[in-house]
Amino acid sequence: MDDTIHGSYEGFAYVYDTFMDNVPYEEWAEYVTGILQEYGITDGLVLDLGCGTGSMTELLAEKGYDMIGVDLSADMLEIAMDKRSKKGLDILYLQQDMREFELYGTVRAIVCVCDSINYLESEEDLLEVFKLANNYLDPGGIFVFDLNTPYKYREILGDSVIAENRDECSFIWENTFYEEDGVNEYDLTIFCREEGGLYRKYEETHFQKAFDPEDVKKRILEAGMEFVAVYDAFTREAPKQDSERLYFIARERGKTK
């Protein structure tokens, strides 16, 4: 069976958790929670922006935060809501574009991990997201987000092919990095096993933007936020030339308590 589908995470959504089972979400959640606690955020409303299937959202909910998850993909959110009902967690999920997200009020913190920010297409998009974050954060609230670095796209991912073969599904992930535009193209081919032993084929193309860390910092400031820190991922150390992932911390500025 070859039923090809092109779209935004339409096919990949259903195998996303399978192929992301090597991601140490618990360790990532510990790191993010540690940062939030450093700034006195131990409970209250937290937004997970670009939440995907809700893996990080659930872990933060289990740590005592009142979680809201926002994602553009209806397929990802469908899986997130199914997982939520099975665990009995009280999480609000909203299908929204992170460049235009709307909340019912402010939150104590916003987190955005798993390189969701890299899916933004331009620095103008960055600016819009940072402005919205500043608008929807409590006074002095914290925005924690990660980014894949230009180094990672250029030296690690660019022009590589990654493939995995599992009993229930397989995928081929072809990367092409366009240096001049700073864009990495992901061409995904996914084969999912269905009843009767036949396989359904999905094809999707995704793009991620390699943002220069200094440009990110400039957009944070331009959005009216306070730039607090940038770390080599999962450390409290400054970025290195070969850092593959960075964590940024920005603080709300402009509101009064």
CSV table of C-alpha atoms in Angstrom, one decimal:
chain,number,residue,atom,x,y,z
A,1,MET,CA,0.0,0.0,0.0
A,2,ASP,CA,1.4,3.4,-1.0
A,3,ASP,CA,-0.8,6.2,0.1
A,4,THR,CA,1.4,9.2,0.1
A,5,ILE,CA,0.5,12.2,2.2
A,6,HIS,CA,2.2,15.6,2.2
A,7,GLY,CA,1.6,17.9,5.2
A,8,SER,CA,2.7,19.3,8.5
A,9,TYR,CA,3.4,16.4,10.8
A,10,GLU,CA,0.3,14.6,9.5
A,11,GLY,CA,2.1,11.3,9.3
A,12,PHE,CA,5.0,11.9,11.6
A,13,ALA,CA,2.7,12.8,14.5
A,14,TYR,CA,1.6,9.2,14.8
A,15,VAL,CA,5.2,7.8,15.0
A,16,TYR,CA,6.8,10.8,16.7
A,17,ASP,CA,6.9,9.4,20.2
A,18,THR,CA,8.2,6.1,18.9
A,19,PHE,CA,11.2,7.7,17.2
A,20,MET,CA,11.8,10.2,20.0
A,21,ASP,CA,12.1,7.5,22.6
A,22,ASN,CA,15.8,8.2,22.8
A,23,VAL,CA,15.2,11.7,23.9
A,24,PRO,CA,15.8,12.0,27.7
A,25,TYR,CA,12.7,14.0,28.4
A,26,GLU,CA,13.0,13.5,32.1
A,27,GLU,CA,16.5,15.0,32.2
A,28,TRP,CA,15.4,17.9,30.0
A,29,ALA,CA,12.4,18.5,32.4
A,30,GLU,CA,14.8,18.5,35.4
A,31,TYR,CA,17.0,21.1,33.6
A,32,VAL,CA,14.1,23.3,32.7
A,33,THR,CA,12.5,23.0,36.2
A,34,GLY,CA,15.9,23.9,37.7
A,35,ILE,CA,16.0,27.1,35.7
A,36,LEU,CA,12.4,28.0,36.6
A,37,GLN,CA,13.1,27.4,40.3
A,38,GLU,CA,16.2,29.6,40.1
A,39,TYR,CA,13.9,32.4,39.3
A,40,GLY,CA,11.4,31.6,42.0
A,41,ILE,CA,8.8,29.8,39.8
A,42,THR,CA,7.9,26.7,41.7
A,43,ASP,CA,4.2,26.5,40.8
A,44,GLY,CA,1.5,28.3,38.9
A,45,LEU,CA,0.6,28.6,35.2
A,46,VAL,CA,3.2,27.7,32.7
A,47,LEU,CA,2.9,27.6,28.9
A,48,ASP,CA,4.6,25.0,26.8
A,49,LEU,CA,4.9,26.6,23.4
A,50,GLY,CA,5.2,24.1,20.5
A,51,CYS,CA,4.2,21.3,22.8
A,52,GLY,CA,3.9,18.6,20.2
A,53,THR,CA,2.6,15.4,21.6
A,54,GLY,CA,2.8,16.8,25.2
A,55,SER,CA,5.7,14.8,26.5
A,56,MET,CA,7.4,17.8,28.2
A,57,THR,CA,4.1,19.3,29.1
A,58,GLU,CA,3.1,16.2,31.1
A,59,LEU,CA,6.4,16.0,32.9
A,60,LEU,CA,6.1,19.7,34.0
A,61,ALA,CA,2.5,19.1,35.1
A,62,GLU,CA,3.7,16.2,37.2
A,63,LYS,CA,6.2,18.5,38.8
A,64,GLY,CA,3.3,20.7,40.1
A,65,TYR,CA,2.9,23.3,37.4
A,66,ASP,CA,-0.5,24.2,35.9
A,67,MET,CA,0.2,23.5,32.3
A,68,ILE,CA,-1.1,25.0,29.0
A,69,GLY,CA,0.2,23.4,25.8
A,70,VAL,CA,0.1,25.3,22.4
A,71,ASP,CA,0.9,23.7,19.1
A,72,LEU,CA,0.0,24.3,15.4
A,73,SER,CA,-0.5,20.6,14.6
A,74,ALA,CA,-4.0,19.2,15.2
A,75,ASP,CA,-2.5,15.6,14.8
A,76,MET,CA,0.1,16.2,17.5
A,77,LEU,CA,-2.5,17.7,19.9
A,78,GLU,CA,-4.8,14.8,19.3
A,79,ILE,CA,-2.1,12.5,20.6
A,80,ALA,CA,-1.3,14.8,23.4
A,81,MET,CA,-5.0,14.9,24.5
A,82,ASP,CA,-5.2,11.1,24.3
A,83,LYS,CA,-2.2,10.8,26.6
A,84,ARG,CA,-3.6,13.4,28.9
A,85,SER,CA,-6.9,11.5,29.4
A,86,LYS,CA,-5.0,8.2,30.0
A,87,LYS,CA,-2.9,9.8,32.7
A,88,GLY,CA,-5.7,11.9,34.2
A,89,LEU,CA,-3.7,15.1,34.0
A,90,ASP,CA,-5.3,18.6,34.0
A,91,ILE,CA,-3.7,20.2,31.0
A,92,LEU,CA,-5.2,22.7,28.6
A,93,TYR,CA,-4.2,22.2,25.0
A,94,LEU,CA,-4.8,24.9,22.3
A,95,GLN,CA,-4.2,24.6,18.6
A,96,GLN,CA,-2.5,27.9,17.7
A,97,ASP,CA,0.4,29.2,15.6
A,98,MET,CA,3.1,30.4,18.1
A,99,ARG,CA,3.5,33.6,16.0
A,100,GLU,CA,-0.2,34.5,16.9
A,101,PHE,CA,-0.9,32.6,20.1
A,102,GLU,CA,-3.6,34.0,22.5
A,103,LEU,CA,-4.1,33.1,26.1
A,104,TYR,CA,-6.9,33.9,28.5
A,105,GLY,CA,-4.5,35.7,30.8
A,106,THR,CA,-0.8,35.9,31.8
A,107,VAL,CA,1.4,33.0,32.9
A,108,ARG,CA,4.3,32.8,35.3
A,109,ALA,CA,6.6,31.2,32.7
A,110,ILE,CA,6.8,30.1,29.1
A,111,VAL,CA,9.0,27.2,27.9
A,112,CYS,CA,9.7,26.2,24.3
A,113,VAL,CA,12.0,23.2,23.8
A,114,CYS,CA,12.9,20.5,21.3
A,115,ASP,CA,14.0,23.2,18.8
A,116,SER,CA,10.5,24.4,18.2
A,117,ILE,CA,11.8,28.0,17.7
A,118,ASN,CA,13.9,26.8,14.8
A,119,TYR,CA,10.7,26.2,12.9
A,120,LEU,CA,10.2,29.9,12.7
A,121,GLU,CA,11.1,31.2,9.2
A,122,SER,CA,12.7,34.6,9.9
A,123,GLU,CA,13.9,37.0,12.5
A,124,GLU,CA,10.6,38.9,12.1
A,125,ASP,CA,8.8,35.7,13.3
A,126,LEU,CA,11.2,35.6,16.2
A,127,LEU,CA,10.3,39.1,17.1
A,128,GLU,CA,6.6,38.4,17.0
A,129,VAL,CA,7.0,35.4,19.3
A,130,PHE,CA,9.1,37.3,21.7
A,131,LYS,CA,6.6,40.2,21.8
A,132,LEU,CA,3.8,37.8,22.5
A,133,ALA,CA,5.8,36.1,25.2
A,134,ASN,CA,6.4,39.5,26.9
A,135,ASN,CA,2.7,40.3,26.6
A,136,TYR,CA,1.5,37.1,28.2
A,137,LEU,CA,4.1,36.7,31.0
A,138,ASP,CA,3.4,37.9,34.5
A,139,PRO,CA,5.5,40.8,35.6
A,140,GLY,CA,9.1,39.5,35.8
A,141,GLY,CA,8.0,36.2,34.3
A,142,ILE,CA,10.6,34.0,32.5
A,143,PHE,CA,10.7,32.7,29.0
A,144,VAL,CA,13.0,29.6,28.6
A,145,PHE,CA,13.6,28.3,25.1
A,146,ASP,CA,16.2,26.2,23.2
A,147,LEU,CA,17.6,26.4,19.7
A,148,ASN,CA,19.7,24.1,17.5
A,149,THR,CA,22.8,26.1,16.5
A,150,PRO,CA,24.1,26.9,13.1
A,151,TYR,CA,27.1,24.6,13.9
A,152,LYS,CA,24.7,21.7,14.4
A,153,TYR,CA,23.0,22.2,11.1
A,154,ARG,CA,26.2,22.8,9.2
A,155,GLU,CA,28.4,20.1,10.7
A,156,ILE,CA,26.1,17.5,12.2
A,157,LEU,CA,22.8,17.4,10.4
A,158,GLY,CA,23.5,19.0,7.1
A,159,ASP,CA,23.5,16.6,4.1
A,160,SER,CA,23.2,13.6,6.3
A,161,VAL,CA,20.7,10.7,6.1
A,162,ILE,CA,19.2,9.1,9.2
A,163,ALA,CA,17.2,6.0,9.0
A,164,GLU,CA,15.5,3.7,11.6
A,165,ASN,CA,13.8,0.4,11.0
A,166,ARG,CA,11.3,-0.8,13.7
A,167,ASP,CA,8.7,-3.6,13.6
A,168,GLU,CA,5.8,-1.2,13.5
A,169,CYS,CA,7.3,1.6,11.5
A,170,SER,CA,10.4,2.8,9.7
A,171,PHE,CA,11.6,6.2,8.5
A,172,ILE,CA,14.2,7.8,6.3
A,173,TRP,CA,15.2,11.3,7.3
A,174,GLU,CA,17.2,13.2,4.6
A,175,ASN,CA,18.8,16.6,5.6
A,176,THR,CA,19.9,19.3,3.2
A,177,PHE,CA,21.5,22.5,4.7
A,178,TYR,CA,21.3,25.6,2.6
A,179,GLU,CA,24.2,27.7,4.0
A,180,GLU,CA,23.3,31.0,2.3
A,181,ASP,CA,19.7,31.0,3.6
A,182,GLY,CA,20.6,29.3,6.9
A,183,VAL,CA,17.8,26.8,6.4
A,184,ASN,CA,17.9,23.0,7.0
A,185,GLU,CA,15.4,21.0,4.9
A,186,TYR,CA,14.1,17.7,6.3
A,187,ASP,CA,12.7,15.3,3.8
A,188,LEU,CA,10.9,12.5,5.8
A,189,THR,CA,9.7,9.3,4.3
A,190,ILE,CA,7.7,7.2,6.8
A,191,PHE,CA,6.3,3.6,6.5
A,192,CYS,CA,3.7,2.7,9.1
A,193,ARG,CA,2.5,-0.9,9.5
A,194,GLU,CA,-1.3,-1.3,9.5
A,195,GLU,CA,-3.6,-4.2,10.1
A,196,GLY,CA,-3.0,-7.1,7.7
A,197,GLY,CA,0.7,-6.3,7.6
A,198,LEU,CA,0.5,-3.7,4.9
A,199,TYR,CA,2.4,-0.5,5.2
A,200,ARG,CA,1.2,3.1,4.6
A,201,LYS,CA,3.7,5.5,3.2
A,202,TYR,CA,3.9,9.1,4.3
A,203,GLU,CA,6.1,11.8,2.9
A,204,GLU,CA,6.6,15.2,4.5
A,205,THR,CA,9.0,18.1,4.2
A,206,HIS,CA,10.0,20.4,7.1
A,207,PHE,CA,12.3,23.4,7.3
A,208,GLN,CA,14.2,24.7,10.3
A,209,LYS,CA,16.1,28.0,10.4
A,210,ALA,CA,19.6,28.3,11.9
A,211,PHE,CA,19.5,31.6,13.9
A,212,ASP,CA,22.7,33.3,15.0
A,213,PRO,CA,22.7,33.6,18.8
A,214,GLU,CA,23.6,37.3,18.7
A,215,ASP,CA,20.6,38.0,16.4
A,216,VAL,CA,18.3,36.1,18.8
A,217,LYS,CA,19.6,38.3,21.7
A,218,LYS,CA,18.9,41.4,19.6
A,219,ARG,CA,15.3,40.3,18.9
A,220,ILE,CA,14.7,39.6,22.6
A,221,LEU,CA,15.7,43.2,23.4
A,222,GLU,CA,13.8,44.6,20.5
A,223,ALA,CA,10.7,42.9,21.7
A,224,GLY,CA,11.0,44.8,25.0
A,225,MET,CA,12.2,41.8,27.0
A,226,GLU,CA,15.2,41.5,29.3
A,227,PHE,CA,18.0,39.2,28.0
A,228,VAL,CA,19.1,37.1,31.1
A,229,ALA,CA,21.4,34.4,29.9
A,230,VAL,CA,22.3,31.9,27.2
A,231,TYR,CA,23.8,28.5,28.1
A,232,ASP,CA,25.3,25.5,26.4
A,233,ALA,CA,22.4,23.1,26.7
A,234,PHE,CA,21.9,21.3,30.0
A,235,THR,CA,24.8,23.2,31.7
A,236,ARG,CA,25.2,26.7,33.2
A,237,GLU,CA,28.2,27.3,30.9
A,238,ALA,CA,28.6,29.8,28.1
A,239,PRO,CA,28.1,28.6,24.6
A,240,LYS,CA,31.0,27.0,22.8
A,241,GLN,CA,32.0,27.0,19.1
A,242,ASP,CA,30.8,23.4,18.9
A,243,SER,CA,27.6,23.8,21.0
A,244,GLU,CA,24.8,21.9,19.2
A,245,ARG,CA,21.9,23.3,21.3
A,246,LEU,CA,21.6,26.5,23.3
A,247,TYR,CA,19.1,27.5,26.1
A,248,PHE,CA,18.1,31.1,26.3
A,249,ILE,CA,16.5,32.8,29.2
A,250,ALA,CA,14.6,36.1,28.8
A,251,ARG,CA,12.5,38.0,31.4
A,252,GLU,CA,9.3,40.0,31.0
A,253,ARG,CA,9.8,43.7,31.2
A,254,GLY,CA,7.3,46.5,31.1
A,255,LYS,CA,4.5,45.4,33.4
A,256,THR,CA,4.1,46.5,37.0
A,257,LYS,CA,3.0,44.2,39.8
